[in-house]
Coordinates of C-alpha atoms in Angstrom, one line a residue:
Chain A
M1 CA 67.1 113.2 46.6
T2 CA 69.8 113.5 43.3
K3 CA 70.3 111.2 40.4
L4 CA 73.6 109.3 40.9
H5 CA 73.6 109.2 36.5
L6 CA 75.8 106.5 35.5
T7 CA 77.0 105.7 31.5
Q8 CA 76.8 102.3 30.2
A9 CA 80.3 101.9 27.8
R10 CA 80.5 98.0 26.5
A11 CA 83.4 96.8 24.9
E12 CA 84.5 93.6 23.5
L13 CA 85.6 91.0 26.6
T14 CA 87.3 88.9 23.9
H15 CA 89.4 88.6 21.7
T16 CA 90.8 85.3 19.5
I17 CA 94.1 85.0 18.5
T18 CA 96.3 82.2 16.6
A19 CA 98.8 80.1 18.7
L20 CA 100.8 77.3 17.9
N21 CA 101.5 74.3 20.3
E22 CA 103.5 71.5 21.2
S23 CA 102.8 70.0 17.2
F24 CA 103.3 73.0 15.7
E25 CA 100.0 73.1 14.8
A26 CA 98.3 76.7 14.3
V27 CA 95.5 77.2 17.0
T28 CA 92.9 79.2 17.4
V29 CA 92.0 80.5 21.0
S30 CA 90.8 83.2 22.6
V31 CA 91.6 85.7 25.5
P32 CA 90.5 87.8 28.0
A33 CA 90.6 91.6 27.1
E34 CA 92.4 93.7 29.4
R35 CA 92.4 97.4 29.4
A36 CA 93.1 100.4 31.2
L37 CA 90.7 102.2 32.9
T38 CA 91.7 106.2 34.3
I39 CA 90.0 107.0 37.4
Y40 CA 89.6 111.1 37.4
V41 CA 87.1 112.5 40.6
D42 CA 86.2 115.5 40.1
K43 CA 89.4 116.1 37.0
R44 CA 91.7 115.0 40.0
E45 CA 93.4 111.6 38.2
I46 CA 93.4 109.1 41.3
V47 CA 94.1 106.0 39.6
T48 CA 94.7 103.4 36.8
L49 CA 93.4 100.7 36.7
M50 CA 93.5 97.4 34.4
T51 CA 90.2 95.8 33.9
L52 CA 88.2 93.0 31.5
G53 CA 85.8 96.8 31.3
V54 CA 82.5 94.8 32.2
N55 CA 80.6 96.9 33.7
P56 CA 83.5 100.2 34.4
E57 CA 81.1 102.4 35.6
L58 CA 80.3 100.1 38.7
L59 CA 83.9 99.6 39.1
T60 CA 84.5 102.8 39.3
L61 CA 82.1 103.7 42.6
G62 CA 82.6 100.2 44.3
Y63 CA 86.6 101.2 43.7
L64 CA 85.9 104.5 45.2
L65 CA 83.9 102.8 48.0
N66 CA 86.5 100.2 49.2
Q67 CA 88.8 102.9 49.3
K68 CA 87.1 104.9 51.7
L69 CA 87.3 107.6 49.1
I70 CA 83.9 108.0 49.5
A71 CA 81.6 106.6 52.3
S72 CA 78.2 106.7 50.0
P73 CA 77.2 106.0 46.3
A74 CA 75.3 109.2 47.4
E75 CA 78.5 111.8 47.3
V76 CA 78.3 110.9 43.5
A77 CA 76.5 112.5 41.4
S78 CA 78.0 111.8 38.1
I79 CA 79.9 108.5 36.6
T80 CA 80.9 108.7 32.7
V81 CA 82.9 106.6 31.6
D82 CA 84.9 106.4 27.8
W83 CA 87.0 103.9 26.6
C84 CA 88.6 105.6 23.8
A85 CA 89.1 108.8 25.8
T86 CA 93.4 108.2 25.0
E87 CA 95.3 106.2 22.9
E88 CA 96.1 104.3 26.0
G89 CA 93.2 103.7 27.5
G90 CA 89.3 104.2 28.9
A91 CA 88.3 107.4 31.3
A92 CA 85.9 107.1 34.0
A93 CA 85.3 110.7 34.9
V94 CA 83.5 111.1 38.4
K95 CA 81.2 113.8 39.6
T96 CA 81.3 114.8 42.9
H97 CA 78.2 116.8 44.9
S98 CA 80.9 118.2 47.2
G99 CA 84.3 116.7 46.8
L100 CA 86.2 114.1 48.2
V101 CA 86.9 115.4 51.6
A102 CA 90.7 115.0 53.1
I103 CA 91.4 113.8 49.9
E104 CA 95.6 114.2 50.1
Q105 CA 95.5 112.4 52.8
R106 CA 93.7 109.5 51.9
T107 CA 95.7 108.9 49.1
A108 CA 99.2 109.3 51.0
H109 CA 99.8 105.4 52.5
R110 CA 100.2 103.3 50.2
I111 CA 100.0 99.6 49.7
V112 CA 100.6 97.3 48.0
T113 CA 98.5 93.6 48.7
T114 CA 99.3 90.0 47.6
G115 CA 96.4 89.5 45.7
C116 CA 94.9 88.6 42.1
G117 CA 94.0 91.7 40.7
Q118 CA 93.5 95.1 41.6
G119 CA 96.0 95.0 45.0
S120 CA 96.9 98.0 46.6
S121 CA 94.3 100.4 49.4
F122 CA 95.0 103.9 51.2
G123 CA 95.2 103.2 54.1
G124 CA 93.2 102.7 56.7
L125 CA 91.0 99.9 55.3
L126 CA 92.9 97.7 58.4
D127 CA 91.4 100.1 61.1
A128 CA 88.1 100.4 60.3
A129 CA 87.2 97.3 59.0
Q130 CA 87.8 96.6 63.0
Q131 CA 85.3 99.1 64.0
L132 CA 82.4 96.8 61.9
R133 CA 80.7 94.0 62.9
L134 CA 79.2 91.2 60.6
P135 CA 75.5 90.5 61.1
D136 CA 75.2 87.2 62.4
A137 CA 74.3 84.4 60.5
Q138 CA 74.0 81.1 59.2
L139 CA 74.9 79.3 56.3
P140 CA 72.7 76.2 55.7
Q141 CA 75.6 73.8 54.2
A142 CA 72.2 73.2 51.4
A143 CA 72.8 76.7 50.5
L144 CA 75.9 76.3 50.2
F145 CA 75.7 73.6 47.2
E146 CA 73.2 75.3 45.8
M147 CA 75.7 78.4 45.4
L148 CA 78.7 76.4 44.0
S149 CA 75.7 74.7 41.5
L150 CA 75.2 77.6 40.3
I151 CA 77.9 78.8 39.9
R152 CA 79.1 76.4 37.8
L153 CA 75.9 77.1 35.6
Q154 CA 77.2 80.1 34.7
D155 CA 78.3 81.1 31.6
T156 CA 81.3 83.2 31.9
T157 CA 84.2 84.5 30.3
Y158 CA 86.1 82.0 32.2
K159 CA 84.6 79.5 30.2
Q160 CA 85.7 80.7 27.1
A161 CA 88.4 82.2 27.5
G162 CA 90.5 81.3 31.0
S163 CA 92.9 84.1 32.5
V164 CA 89.4 86.4 34.3
H165 CA 88.6 85.3 38.3
G166 CA 85.1 85.8 39.2
C167 CA 83.0 87.1 41.6
A168 CA 79.1 86.9 42.6
L169 CA 76.9 87.7 45.2
F170 CA 73.8 85.4 46.8
R171 CA 71.2 86.3 48.5
I172 CA 70.9 83.2 51.6
D173 CA 67.2 81.6 52.7
A174 CA 68.5 79.9 55.8
R175 CA 64.9 78.3 56.3
R176 CA 64.3 77.4 52.9
K177 CA 67.8 76.4 52.8
S178 CA 68.1 78.2 49.1
A179 CA 70.5 80.6 47.4
Q180 CA 70.0 82.6 44.6
L181 CA 72.1 84.2 42.7
L182 CA 72.0 88.0 42.8
Y183 CA 75.0 89.6 40.6
H184 CA 78.1 88.0 39.4
V185 CA 80.9 89.6 37.3
E186 CA 84.4 89.0 35.7
D187 CA 87.7 90.6 35.7
V188 CA 91.4 89.9 35.0
G189 CA 92.0 90.9 38.8
R190 CA 90.4 89.7 41.0
H191 CA 89.9 93.1 42.9
N192 CA 88.3 94.4 40.4
A193 CA 85.6 91.5 40.6
L194 CA 85.2 92.3 44.4
D195 CA 85.5 96.3 43.8
T196 CA 82.3 95.9 40.6
L197 CA 80.6 93.6 42.9
A198 CA 80.7 96.2 46.2
G199 CA 79.7 98.8 43.9
W200 CA 76.3 96.8 42.7
M201 CA 75.7 96.7 46.6
S202 CA 76.7 100.3 47.0
L203 CA 73.6 101.3 44.3
Q204 CA 71.1 98.9 45.5
A205 CA 71.2 99.5 48.9
L206 CA 70.3 103.7 47.7
Q207 CA 67.6 102.5 45.6
D208 CA 65.8 100.1 47.5
K209 CA 65.7 102.5 50.7
G210 CA 65.6 106.1 48.6
C211 CA 67.2 107.6 51.2
S212 CA 71.1 109.1 50.6
D213 CA 72.2 107.5 54.3
A214 CA 71.6 104.0 52.8
P215 CA 73.9 101.9 55.3
R216 CA 75.7 99.8 53.0
A217 CA 77.3 96.6 55.8
G218 CA 74.8 94.5 57.8
H219 CA 73.4 91.6 54.6
T220 CA 72.1 89.9 57.1
G221 CA 71.6 86.4 54.6
C222 CA 74.5 86.7 52.1
A223 CA 77.3 85.4 51.6
L224 CA 79.9 86.1 48.4
Y225 CA 81.5 84.1 46.1
T226 CA 85.2 84.3 45.2
T227 CA 87.4 82.3 42.4
G228 CA 90.7 84.0 43.9
R229 CA 92.7 83.4 47.1
L230 CA 91.5 84.7 49.9
T231 CA 94.2 87.0 51.1
S232 CA 94.3 89.5 53.7
E233 CA 92.8 92.3 51.3
M234 CA 90.0 90.5 49.8
V235 CA 89.2 89.6 53.9
L236 CA 89.3 93.6 54.6
K237 CA 87.0 94.2 51.2
S238 CA 84.2 91.5 52.3
V239 CA 84.3 92.7 55.6
Q240 CA 83.9 96.5 54.6
M241 CA 81.2 94.9 52.1
G242 CA 78.7 93.5 55.8
V243 CA 78.9 90.2 53.8
P244 CA 79.1 87.6 56.9
F245 CA 80.0 84.8 54.7
V246 CA 82.7 84.4 52.3
V247 CA 83.3 81.6 49.7
S248 CA 86.3 80.8 47.9
R249 CA 87.1 77.9 45.3
S250 CA 90.8 78.7 45.8
G251 CA 92.3 78.5 49.5
M252 CA 94.1 81.4 51.4
T253 CA 96.9 83.6 53.6
Q254 CA 97.2 82.8 56.8
M255 CA 96.7 86.5 57.7
G256 CA 93.7 85.7 55.5
Y257 CA 92.6 83.2 58.8
E258 CA 93.8 85.9 61.5
L259 CA 91.7 88.5 60.2
A260 CA 88.6 86.2 59.3
S261 CA 88.8 84.9 62.5
K262 CA 89.3 88.9 64.7
L263 CA 86.8 90.2 62.5
N264 CA 83.8 87.6 62.7
L265 CA 84.0 86.5 58.8
C266 CA 82.8 83.0 57.9
L267 CA 85.3 81.8 55.5
I268 CA 85.0 78.8 53.3
G269 CA 87.7 77.8 50.7
R270 CA 88.4 75.1 48.6
A271 CA 84.6 75.1 47.5
L272 CA 84.3 73.0 44.3
H273 CA 80.6 71.0 43.9
T274 CA 80.2 69.5 47.4
R275 CA 83.3 69.9 49.2
Y276 CA 84.8 72.9 50.9
L277 CA 86.8 73.0 54.1
C278 CA 85.4 76.0 56.1
Y279 CA 88.4 78.1 58.0
T280 CA 87.0 79.9 60.5
G281 CA 83.1 80.1 61.5
G282 CA 82.6 76.7 61.1
E283 CA 79.7 76.8 64.0
K284 CA 77.8 78.9 61.3
I285 CA 77.5 76.3 58.8
T286 CA 74.4 74.1 59.9
P287 CA 73.7 70.6 58.3
Chain B
M1 CA 133.4 98.5 44.3
T2 CA 131.7 99.4 47.2
K3 CA 129.9 95.5 48.3
L4 CA 126.2 95.4 48.8
H5 CA 125.3 93.9 52.6
L6 CA 121.9 92.3 52.6
T7 CA 120.8 91.2 55.4
Q8 CA 119.2 87.5 55.6
A9 CA 115.6 87.4 57.4
R10 CA 114.0 83.9 57.8
A11 CA 111.2 83.6 58.8
E12 CA 108.1 80.3 59.3
L13 CA 106.9 80.3 55.6
T14 CA 103.4 78.4 56.6
H15 CA 101.3 77.5 59.3
T16 CA 99.2 75.3 60.7
I17 CA 95.2 75.7 61.1
T18 CA 92.6 73.2 62.3
A19 CA 89.1 73.8 59.9
L20 CA 85.7 72.1 59.3
N21 CA 85.4 69.8 56.3
E22 CA 82.0 69.2 54.4
S23 CA 81.3 66.4 56.8
F24 CA 81.7 68.9 59.2
E25 CA 85.2 66.7 60.4
A26 CA 88.3 69.0 61.7
V27 CA 91.0 68.8 59.5
T28 CA 94.4 70.1 60.1
V29 CA 95.6 72.0 57.1
S30 CA 98.6 74.3 56.3
V31 CA 98.2 77.9 54.9
P32 CA 101.1 79.9 53.8
A33 CA 102.7 82.7 55.1
E34 CA 101.2 86.2 54.3
R35 CA 103.5 89.1 56.0
A36 CA 104.1 92.7 55.4
L37 CA 107.1 94.4 54.7
T38 CA 107.4 98.1 54.5
I39 CA 110.2 99.7 52.3
Y40 CA 112.0 102.4 53.3
V41 CA 114.8 104.0 51.2
D42 CA 116.7 106.3 53.1
K43 CA 114.7 106.4 55.9
R44 CA 111.5 107.1 53.7
E45 CA 108.8 105.1 53.2
I46 CA 108.0 103.8 49.6
V47 CA 105.4 100.7 50.1
T48 CA 104.0 98.0 52.0
L49 CA 104.0 94.9 50.1
M50 CA 101.9 91.7 51.4
T51 CA 104.6 88.9 50.7
L52 CA 105.0 85.2 51.9
G53 CA 108.7 86.2 53.4
V54 CA 110.8 83.8 51.8
N55 CA 113.9 86.4 50.7
P56 CA 112.9 89.5 51.6
E57 CA 115.9 91.6 50.7
L58 CA 115.9 90.6 46.9
L59 CA 112.4 91.2 47.4
T60 CA 113.2 94.4 48.1
L61 CA 115.7 94.9 45.7
G62 CA 113.7 93.6 42.2
Y63 CA 111.1 96.1 43.7
L64 CA 113.2 98.9 43.4
L65 CA 115.0 97.8 40.1
N66 CA 111.8 96.3 38.5
Q67 CA 109.7 99.5 39.5
K68 CA 112.4 101.7 37.9
L69 CA 113.5 103.5 41.4
I70 CA 116.7 102.1 41.4
A71 CA 118.5 101.5 38.3
S72 CA 121.7 98.2 39.3
P73 CA 122.1 97.0 42.8
A74 CA 125.6 99.2 42.7
E75 CA 123.3 101.8 44.0
V76 CA 122.5 100.2 47.1
A77 CA 124.7 100.2 50.3
S78 CA 122.9 97.9 52.0
I79 CA 119.1 96.4 52.8
T80 CA 118.5 95.9 56.3
V81 CA 115.4 93.1 56.8
D82 CA 114.0 93.0 60.4
W83 CA 110.6 90.6 60.1
C84 CA 109.9 92.4 64.0
A85 CA 110.5 95.6 63.4
T86 CA 106.8 96.9 64.2
E87 CA 103.8 95.0 65.3
E88 CA 102.2 95.4 61.5
G89 CA 104.7 93.5 60.3
G90 CA 108.7 93.5 59.0
A91 CA 110.4 96.3 58.1
A92 CA 113.1 96.6 54.1
A93 CA 115.4 99.9 55.3
V94 CA 117.5 100.5 52.1
K95 CA 120.5 102.5 52.1
T96 CA 121.4 104.2 48.7
H97 CA 125.4 105.2 48.2
S98 CA 124.0 109.1 47.0
G99 CA 119.7 109.0 47.7
L100 CA 117.2 108.1 44.6
V101 CA 117.0 110.4 41.9
A102 CA 114.4 112.5 41.1
I103 CA 111.9 109.9 43.2
E104 CA 109.2 112.8 43.9
Q105 CA 108.0 112.8 40.2
R106 CA 108.8 108.8 39.7
T107 CA 105.9 107.5 42.7
A108 CA 103.4 110.2 41.7
H109 CA 102.2 108.3 38.2
R110 CA 100.1 105.0 39.5
I111 CA 99.2 102.1 37.9
V112 CA 97.1 99.9 39.9
T113 CA 97.5 96.5 37.4
T114 CA 95.9 93.3 36.8
G115 CA 97.8 90.5 38.2
C116 CA 97.5 88.3 41.2
G117 CA 100.0 89.8 42.9
Q118 CA 101.6 93.2 43.9
G119 CA 99.8 94.9 40.8
S120 CA 101.1 98.2 41.2
S121 CA 103.8 100.4 39.5
F122 CA 104.7 103.9 38.9
G123 CA 104.7 105.7 36.1
G124 CA 107.3 105.2 32.9
L125 CA 107.4 101.5 32.8
L126 CA 105.8 100.6 29.3
D127 CA 107.9 103.6 28.0
A128 CA 111.3 101.8 29.1
A129 CA 110.3 98.5 27.9
Q130 CA 109.8 100.5 24.4
Q131 CA 113.3 101.2 24.9
L132 CA 114.7 97.6 25.3
R133 CA 115.7 95.2 22.7
L134 CA 115.5 91.5 24.2
P135 CA 118.5 89.3 22.8
D136 CA 117.3 87.3 19.7
A137 CA 117.4 83.5 20.8
Q138 CA 115.8 80.4 20.3
L139 CA 114.0 77.4 22.6
P140 CA 114.2 73.9 21.6
Q141 CA 111.3 72.0 22.6
A142 CA 113.1 69.9 24.6
A143 CA 114.7 72.3 26.7
L144 CA 111.2 73.9 27.1
F145 CA 109.4 70.4 28.3
E146 CA 112.4 70.1 30.4
M147 CA 111.8 72.8 32.9
L148 CA 108.3 71.8 32.8
S149 CA 109.5 68.4 34.2
L150 CA 112.6 70.3 36.4
I151 CA 109.6 72.5 38.6
R152 CA 107.3 69.7 38.9
L153 CA 110.3 68.3 41.1
Q154 CA 110.9 71.0 42.8
D155 CA 109.8 70.8 46.5
T156 CA 107.4 73.6 47.3
T157 CA 105.5 76.0 49.3
Y158 CA 102.7 74.9 47.0
K159 CA 103.0 71.4 47.3
Q160 CA 102.3 72.5 50.9
A161 CA 99.8 74.9 51.8
G162 CA 98.9 76.1 48.0
S163 CA 97.7 80.1 47.5
V164 CA 101.4 80.8 46.4
H165 CA 102.9 81.4 43.1
G166 CA 105.6 80.2 41.8
C167 CA 108.9 81.9 39.5
A168 CA 111.3 80.6 38.4
L169 CA 115.0 81.5 36.4
F170 CA 116.9 78.8 33.8
R171 CA 119.5 78.4 31.3
I172 CA 118.2 77.1 28.0
D173 CA 121.4 75.9 26.3
A174 CA 120.2 75.6 22.5
R175 CA 122.9 73.3 21.2
R176 CA 122.8 70.6 23.8
K177 CA 118.6 71.2 24.2
S178 CA 118.4 71.5 27.6
A179 CA 117.6 73.6 30.9
Q180 CA 118.5 73.9 34.3
L181 CA 117.0 75.3 36.3
L182 CA 119.1 78.9 38.1
Y183 CA 116.6 79.7 40.9
H184 CA 113.7 79.8 41.7
V185 CA 111.2 81.8 44.3
E186 CA 107.8 81.0 45.8
D187 CA 105.2 84.1 46.8
V188 CA 101.6 84.9 47.9
G189 CA 102.1 87.3 45.0
R190 CA 103.3 86.6 41.6
H191 CA 105.0 90.0 41.1
N192 CA 106.8 90.2 44.9
A193 CA 108.0 86.2 43.2
L194 CA 109.1 87.8 39.9
D195 CA 110.9 90.8 41.4
T196 CA 112.2 88.7 43.8
L197 CA 113.8 87.3 40.9
A198 CA 114.5 90.3 38.9
G199 CA 116.8 90.8 42.7
W200 CA 118.4 87.8 42.2
M201 CA 119.5 88.5 38.3
S202 CA 120.8 92.0 39.2
L203 CA 122.8 90.3 42.5
Q204 CA 124.3 87.9 39.5
A205 CA 124.9 90.5 37.2
L206 CA 126.6 92.4 39.6
Q207 CA 129.1 89.9 40.9
D208 CA 129.9 88.3 37.8
K209 CA 131.2 91.4 36.5
G210 CA 132.8 93.1 39.3
C211 CA 131.5 96.7 38.0
S212 CA 129.1 98.7 38.9
D213 CA 127.7 99.3 35.8
A214 CA 126.6 95.3 34.8
P215 CA 123.4 95.3 32.2
R216 CA 120.5 93.9 33.8
A217 CA 118.9 93.0 30.3
G218 CA 119.9 91.0 27.9
H219 CA 120.0 87.3 29.4
T220 CA 120.5 85.2 25.9
G221 CA 119.5 81.8 27.2
C222 CA 117.7 82.2 30.0
A223 CA 113.8 81.4 30.1
L224 CA 111.3 82.3 32.8
Y225 CA 108.9 80.6 34.5
T226 CA 106.1 81.7 36.2
T227 CA 102.7 80.0 37.8
G228 CA 100.8 83.3 36.9
R229 CA 98.7 85.0 34.6
L230 CA 100.3 87.0 31.9
T231 CA 98.7 89.6 31.8
S232 CA 100.2 93.5 30.9
E233 CA 102.5 93.8 33.7
M234 CA 104.3 90.3 33.5
V235 CA 105.2 91.1 30.4
L236 CA 106.4 94.6 30.9
K237 CA 108.3 92.8 34.1
S238 CA 110.1 90.3 32.1
V239 CA 111.0 92.6 28.7
Q240 CA 112.6 94.8 31.2
M241 CA 114.2 91.7 32.9
G242 CA 115.9 91.1 29.5
V243 CA 114.0 87.5 29.3
P244 CA 113.8 86.7 25.7
F245 CA 111.0 84.2 26.5
V246 CA 108.4 83.4 29.0
V247 CA 106.2 80.1 30.3
S248 CA 103.5 80.3 31.9
R249 CA 101.1 77.6 33.7
S250 CA 98.3 79.2 33.3
G251 CA 96.8 81.9 30.2
M252 CA 97.1 85.3 29.0
T253 CA 95.1 88.3 28.5
Q254 CA 94.9 90.2 24.9
M255 CA 97.4 93.0 26.2
G256 CA 100.2 91.1 27.6
Y257 CA 99.6 89.2 23.6
E258 CA 99.6 92.9 22.1
L259 CA 103.0 93.9 24.5
A260 CA 104.6 90.7 24.4
S261 CA 104.2 90.9 19.9
K262 CA 105.7 94.7 20.3
L263 CA 108.1 93.6 22.1
N264 CA 108.7 90.2 20.6
L265 CA 109.0 88.4 23.7
C266 CA 108.4 84.2 22.8
L267 CA 105.0 84.5 25.4
I268 CA 104.0 80.4 25.9
G269 CA 101.0 79.3 27.9
R270 CA 98.7 76.6 29.5
A271 CA 102.5 74.8 30.1
L272 CA 101.9 71.5 31.6
H273 CA 104.4 68.2 31.3
T274 CA 104.3 68.3 26.9
R275 CA 101.5 70.4 26.6
Y276 CA 101.8 74.1 25.5
L277 CA 100.8 76.7 23.8
C278 CA 102.7 79.8 22.2
Y279 CA 100.7 83.0 21.4
T280 CA 103.7 85.2 20.1
G281 CA 107.6 84.4 19.1
G282 CA 106.2 80.7 18.2
E283 CA 109.1 81.2 14.7
K284 CA 111.8 80.6 18.4
I285 CA 110.6 77.0 19.4
T286 CA 112.6 74.2 17.6
P287 CA 111.4 71.0 17.5

């Protein structure tokens, strides 16, 4: 198997500015960074994402996966990110082993979606999601509460500067009724955060199995946490990532609800401390 | 002048579902609607937006304006929205008087942006914004507080179902130090809300002036309120709409800050009751 080469581009995540408060006093506040990252695949420009910049290589990988422009990270030879590529922002240069299949067709149909975040997807996501089958799994309530507690303890850009969304993946041990934080990422857009997580998951799958056709879905015993609202696109992406539980601090929309019901996703919202509302798949939560 | 014909398509904005709470009790909750609206201009498919559905005709008009696909509502003969167009969702059929100019070129460059919301724009928005000049204006602090108070009193889908963003336009009377609510709209995406407001503003300008080349910018004495974060795209759109003051319940990003500084926009965040932080243009707020 050919190794996937990723750069490790880093950038400042917060910035300090001086604001005037209601008493006309100067106060110093932190704000999150927001920078442009243009993705090129085999020198072809695909899209420009506005991002916080935590892990642009994984964001790029996850974006290509979630937009179904690639089916596996094994298709990619390298992702090279340069934050100083142009005056306008950074560039992520993706080199594939054998080119993107049917790129014209895949990028032709645009859906501009609702959510906080990147909010744009190429066609066929819904069709694809309907063909997936989420693993049957259970989420003990104690493990759910542990997830919420672990998230609260994270050192975050949100705590420092606000105005970002967070996304995290947990391993659930149903027997021990416990949760373990696997990966946590923040971005100015919640879709970027979710895509970065998708990139991380795909890489884990690739490394664990050591084979190029490692399945991306079927992550039994995993649960996803997001600070963002559960709109249709968030639900679709979660299903695509094969995660059977999605937990949000926020609420959801009607289409998020309908898709989750249809796709057998357990959707939990308004989750904070020891409170939550389980919208779909309530039978999967055990006392 | 030819009259612009708009349908008045309406749809349910909330939906009631049963959820399970942390005590495994069934509770009834309201969730906001989310529906697909595909925009066609002269039978050419442009984009599909996911929207709450409050005023799809104004959303369509504002989207075309903010994406610079049209320069004035006077270019449009009619917008016909049918929520039952297809099984997948509604359609907005836009008929122009003389076609879109350079549509291929204008839709070629995609930027997928950060914010909550629709989050995608065609090229050249930044270049265009830099050529605009916002009117010099002052915002008395008492008028700002009145804005926040009027917003709080609004009967909203947010209060009923959560998970939506709101956007409102106010007329500011600097002499009387007062604010008057002109238009308020909510959507599942904050960009949709802002675009709907842009559509409404453009229509007002068209009707007020009674001439087809009514200027869209230069709304001295206007201020915009949004519940969403002030990211780069929100700032660009506000400048494009010619509103010199933007107030948000949320915070902002570094690029939102930099653009607002450069474009002479007064940016106010974390605004609630009688508290706020003025990030840029602080000298425009008077005691």
